[in-house]
């Protein structure tokens, strides 16, 4: 099922497929609390994620890449397990005020990080480090604090509204209400920009 090099790295460990909270179409497996293995038919997208993880781990807490392989027209990406609970977990969805505060903290971690290696410029008009897919499942927290980020294949230097837009969309999608969007905007210190929201989300 997996390439021999990966089988060698995870031998004697329990592997379990993760079926909730991700929408990429990839198959995702947890290997005890040591590794995450992603398997995708979209080889170039997963390769990009592997390369971005190598780059961005110099700046923020993210999952360290272990190995990327292709076999039988599939990509296999093994990375370190990053402990923490996704913000789409019931712990946070049942406490929307805390969830909003954590999202604001997560945005600030990214947007206030200074990058010296401008390797991945998405939009040359900006100098802000962005996640690019700023959705609840991609943000990890523990003890009510942000502990790291995953799924960074769209990260780079770009328009912060790309993150704001997906953050708003994901909050409303997961809570099934837009009741907390005004609070999020207030705490981020921004006003809703319909044009940019539609540009990045629709």
Coordinates of C-alpha atoms in Angstrom, one line a residue:
X1 CA 0.0 0.0 0.0
X2 CA 2.9 2.4 0.9
X3 CA 6.4 2.6 -0.7
X4 CA 9.0 0.4 0.9
X5 CA 11.0 3.4 2.2
X6 CA 8.0 4.6 4.1
X7 CA 7.1 1.1 5.4
X8 CA 10.6 0.9 6.8
X9 CA 10.2 4.2 8.6
X10 CA 6.8 3.4 10.2
X11 CA 7.2 -0.4 10.7
X12 CA 5.8 -1.8 14.0
X13 CA 3.7 1.4 14.4
X14 CA -0.1 1.5 14.4
X15 CA -1.5 3.4 11.4
X16 CA -5.0 4.8 11.4
X17 CA -6.8 6.7 8.6
X18 CA -8.1 10.1 9.6
X19 CA -11.6 10.6 8.1
X20 CA -12.9 13.8 9.6
X21 CA -12.1 17.5 9.3
X22 CA -10.2 17.5 6.0
X23 CA -11.7 18.2 2.5
X24 CA -8.7 17.9 0.2
X25 CA -9.5 14.5 -1.2
X26 CA -6.1 13.2 0.0
X27 CA -6.0 10.1 2.3
X28 CA -4.5 11.1 5.6
X29 CA -3.1 8.6 8.1
X30 CA -1.9 9.1 11.7
X31 CA 1.1 6.9 12.7
X32 CA 0.7 6.7 16.4
X33 CA 1.7 10.2 17.7
X34 CA 4.9 10.3 15.7
X35 CA 4.0 10.9 12.0
X36 CA 1.3 12.0 9.6
X37 CA 1.2 10.3 6.2
X38 CA -0.6 11.9 3.3
X39 CA -1.4 10.1 0.1
X40 CA -2.6 12.0 -3.0
X41 CA -3.2 11.6 -6.7
X42 CA -2.3 15.3 -7.0
X43 CA 1.4 14.8 -7.0
X44 CA 2.5 18.3 -7.7
X45 CA 0.2 19.8 -5.0
X46 CA 1.5 17.5 -2.4
X47 CA 5.1 18.1 -3.5
X48 CA 4.5 21.8 -3.1
X49 CA 3.2 21.2 0.4
X50 CA 6.4 19.2 1.2
X51 CA 8.6 22.1 -0.1
X52 CA 6.6 24.7 1.7
X53 CA 6.9 22.8 5.0
X54 CA 10.6 22.8 4.6
X55 CA 10.7 26.6 4.1
X56 CA 8.1 27.7 6.6
X57 CA 9.3 25.6 9.5
X58 CA 12.1 28.1 9.8
X59 CA 9.6 30.7 10.8
X60 CA 6.6 29.2 12.6
X61 CA 5.7 26.0 14.4
X62 CA 4.7 23.6 11.8
X63 CA 5.1 19.9 11.0
X64 CA 8.7 19.0 10.0
X65 CA 8.9 17.1 6.7
X66 CA 10.4 13.6 6.7
X67 CA 10.2 12.2 3.2
X68 CA 8.3 12.7 -0.1
X69 CA 8.0 9.9 -2.6
X70 CA 6.1 9.1 -5.7
X71 CA 5.0 5.6 -6.8
X72 CA 2.3 4.3 -9.1
X73 CA 1.1 7.8 -10.0
X74 CA 0.6 8.7 -6.4
X75 CA 2.4 11.0 -4.0
X76 CA 3.3 10.0 -0.4
X77 CA 4.4 12.6 2.1
X78 CA 5.5 11.6 5.6
X79 CA 5.8 14.4 8.1
X80 CA 6.2 14.7 11.9
X81 CA 3.1 14.6 14.0
X82 CA 2.3 18.0 15.5
X83 CA 0.5 17.7 18.8
X84 CA -2.6 19.8 19.4
X85 CA -6.3 19.9 18.6
X86 CA -7.7 21.3 15.4
X87 CA -9.8 24.3 15.9
X88 CA -12.7 22.4 14.2
X89 CA -12.9 20.1 17.2
X90 CA -15.9 20.2 19.5
X91 CA -13.8 21.7 22.3
X92 CA -13.6 25.0 20.4
X93 CA -16.8 24.9 18.3
X94 CA -18.7 24.7 21.6
X95 CA -17.0 27.8 22.9
X96 CA -17.2 30.3 20.0
X97 CA -15.8 33.2 21.9
X98 CA -12.6 31.3 22.7
X99 CA -12.5 30.1 19.1
X100 CA -12.6 33.7 17.8
X101 CA -9.8 34.7 20.2
X102 CA -7.7 31.7 19.0
X103 CA -8.3 32.6 15.4
X104 CA -7.1 36.2 16.0
X105 CA -4.0 34.9 17.8
X106 CA -3.3 32.5 14.8
X107 CA -3.7 35.3 12.3
X108 CA -1.3 37.5 14.2
X109 CA 1.3 34.8 14.5
X110 CA 1.4 34.5 10.7
X111 CA 1.0 38.2 9.7
X112 CA 3.5 39.5 12.3
X113 CA 6.2 37.0 11.4
X114 CA 9.1 38.6 9.5
X115 CA 10.5 36.5 6.7
X116 CA 14.0 36.9 5.4
X117 CA 13.9 34.2 2.7
X118 CA 11.3 35.6 0.3
X119 CA 11.2 32.4 -1.7
X120 CA 7.5 32.0 -2.2
X121 CA 6.0 35.3 -3.3
X122 CA 2.3 34.9 -4.2
X123 CA 1.6 38.6 -4.7
X124 CA 4.6 41.0 -5.0
X125 CA 2.5 43.9 -3.7
X126 CA 2.7 42.5 -0.2
X127 CA 5.3 41.5 2.4
X128 CA 3.0 39.6 4.7
X129 CA 3.5 35.9 5.5
X130 CA 0.2 34.2 4.9
X131 CA -1.1 30.6 5.4
X132 CA -3.1 30.7 2.2
X133 CA -5.7 28.1 3.4
X134 CA -6.5 29.6 6.8
X135 CA -9.3 27.2 7.8
X136 CA -10.0 25.8 11.2
X137 CA -8.7 22.2 10.6
X138 CA -5.3 23.7 9.7
X139 CA -4.8 25.4 13.0
X140 CA -3.8 23.5 16.1
X141 CA -4.3 24.6 19.7
X142 CA -3.6 23.1 23.2
X143 CA -4.5 24.6 26.6
X144 CA -6.3 27.4 24.9
X145 CA -3.1 28.5 23.0
X146 CA -2.1 28.2 19.4
X147 CA 0.6 25.5 19.1
X148 CA 1.1 25.2 15.3
X149 CA -0.1 25.0 11.8
X150 CA -0.5 22.3 9.1
X151 CA -1.4 22.0 5.4
X152 CA 0.8 24.8 4.3
X153 CA 1.0 24.1 0.6
X154 CA -0.6 27.5 -0.2
X155 CA 1.6 29.5 2.2
X156 CA 3.8 32.4 1.0
X157 CA 4.1 36.1 0.9
X158 CA 0.8 37.7 -0.1
X159 CA -2.3 39.6 0.6
X160 CA -3.4 39.2 4.2
X161 CA -7.0 39.3 3.0
X162 CA -6.5 35.8 1.5
X163 CA -6.2 34.6 5.1
X164 CA -9.0 36.8 6.4
X165 CA -11.4 35.6 3.8
X166 CA -10.8 31.9 4.5
X167 CA -10.8 32.5 8.2
X168 CA -14.3 34.1 8.0
X169 CA -15.6 31.4 5.6
X170 CA -14.3 28.6 7.8
X171 CA -15.6 30.1 11.0
X172 CA -19.1 30.4 9.5
X173 CA -19.0 27.0 7.8
X174 CA -17.9 25.2 11.0
X175 CA -20.2 27.1 13.4
X176 CA -23.1 27.0 10.8
X177 CA -23.8 30.7 11.6
X178 CA -22.3 34.1 10.8
X179 CA -23.2 35.4 14.3
X180 CA -19.6 35.6 15.4
X181 CA -18.2 37.2 12.2
X182 CA -18.6 40.8 13.5
X183 CA -16.7 39.9 16.7
X184 CA -13.9 38.3 14.6
X185 CA -13.6 41.4 12.4
X186 CA -13.6 43.7 15.4
X187 CA -10.8 41.7 17.2
X188 CA -8.8 41.6 14.0
X189 CA -9.2 45.4 13.6
X190 CA -10.5 45.2 10.1
X191 CA -13.7 45.9 8.2
X192 CA -15.4 43.4 5.9
X193 CA -14.1 43.7 2.3
X194 CA -16.7 42.0 0.1
X195 CA -14.7 42.4 -3.0
X196 CA -11.6 40.7 -1.5
X197 CA -13.7 38.1 0.2
X198 CA -15.3 37.1 -3.1
X199 CA -12.0 37.2 -4.8
X200 CA -10.4 34.6 -2.6
X201 CA -13.3 32.4 -1.5
X202 CA -15.7 32.4 -4.4

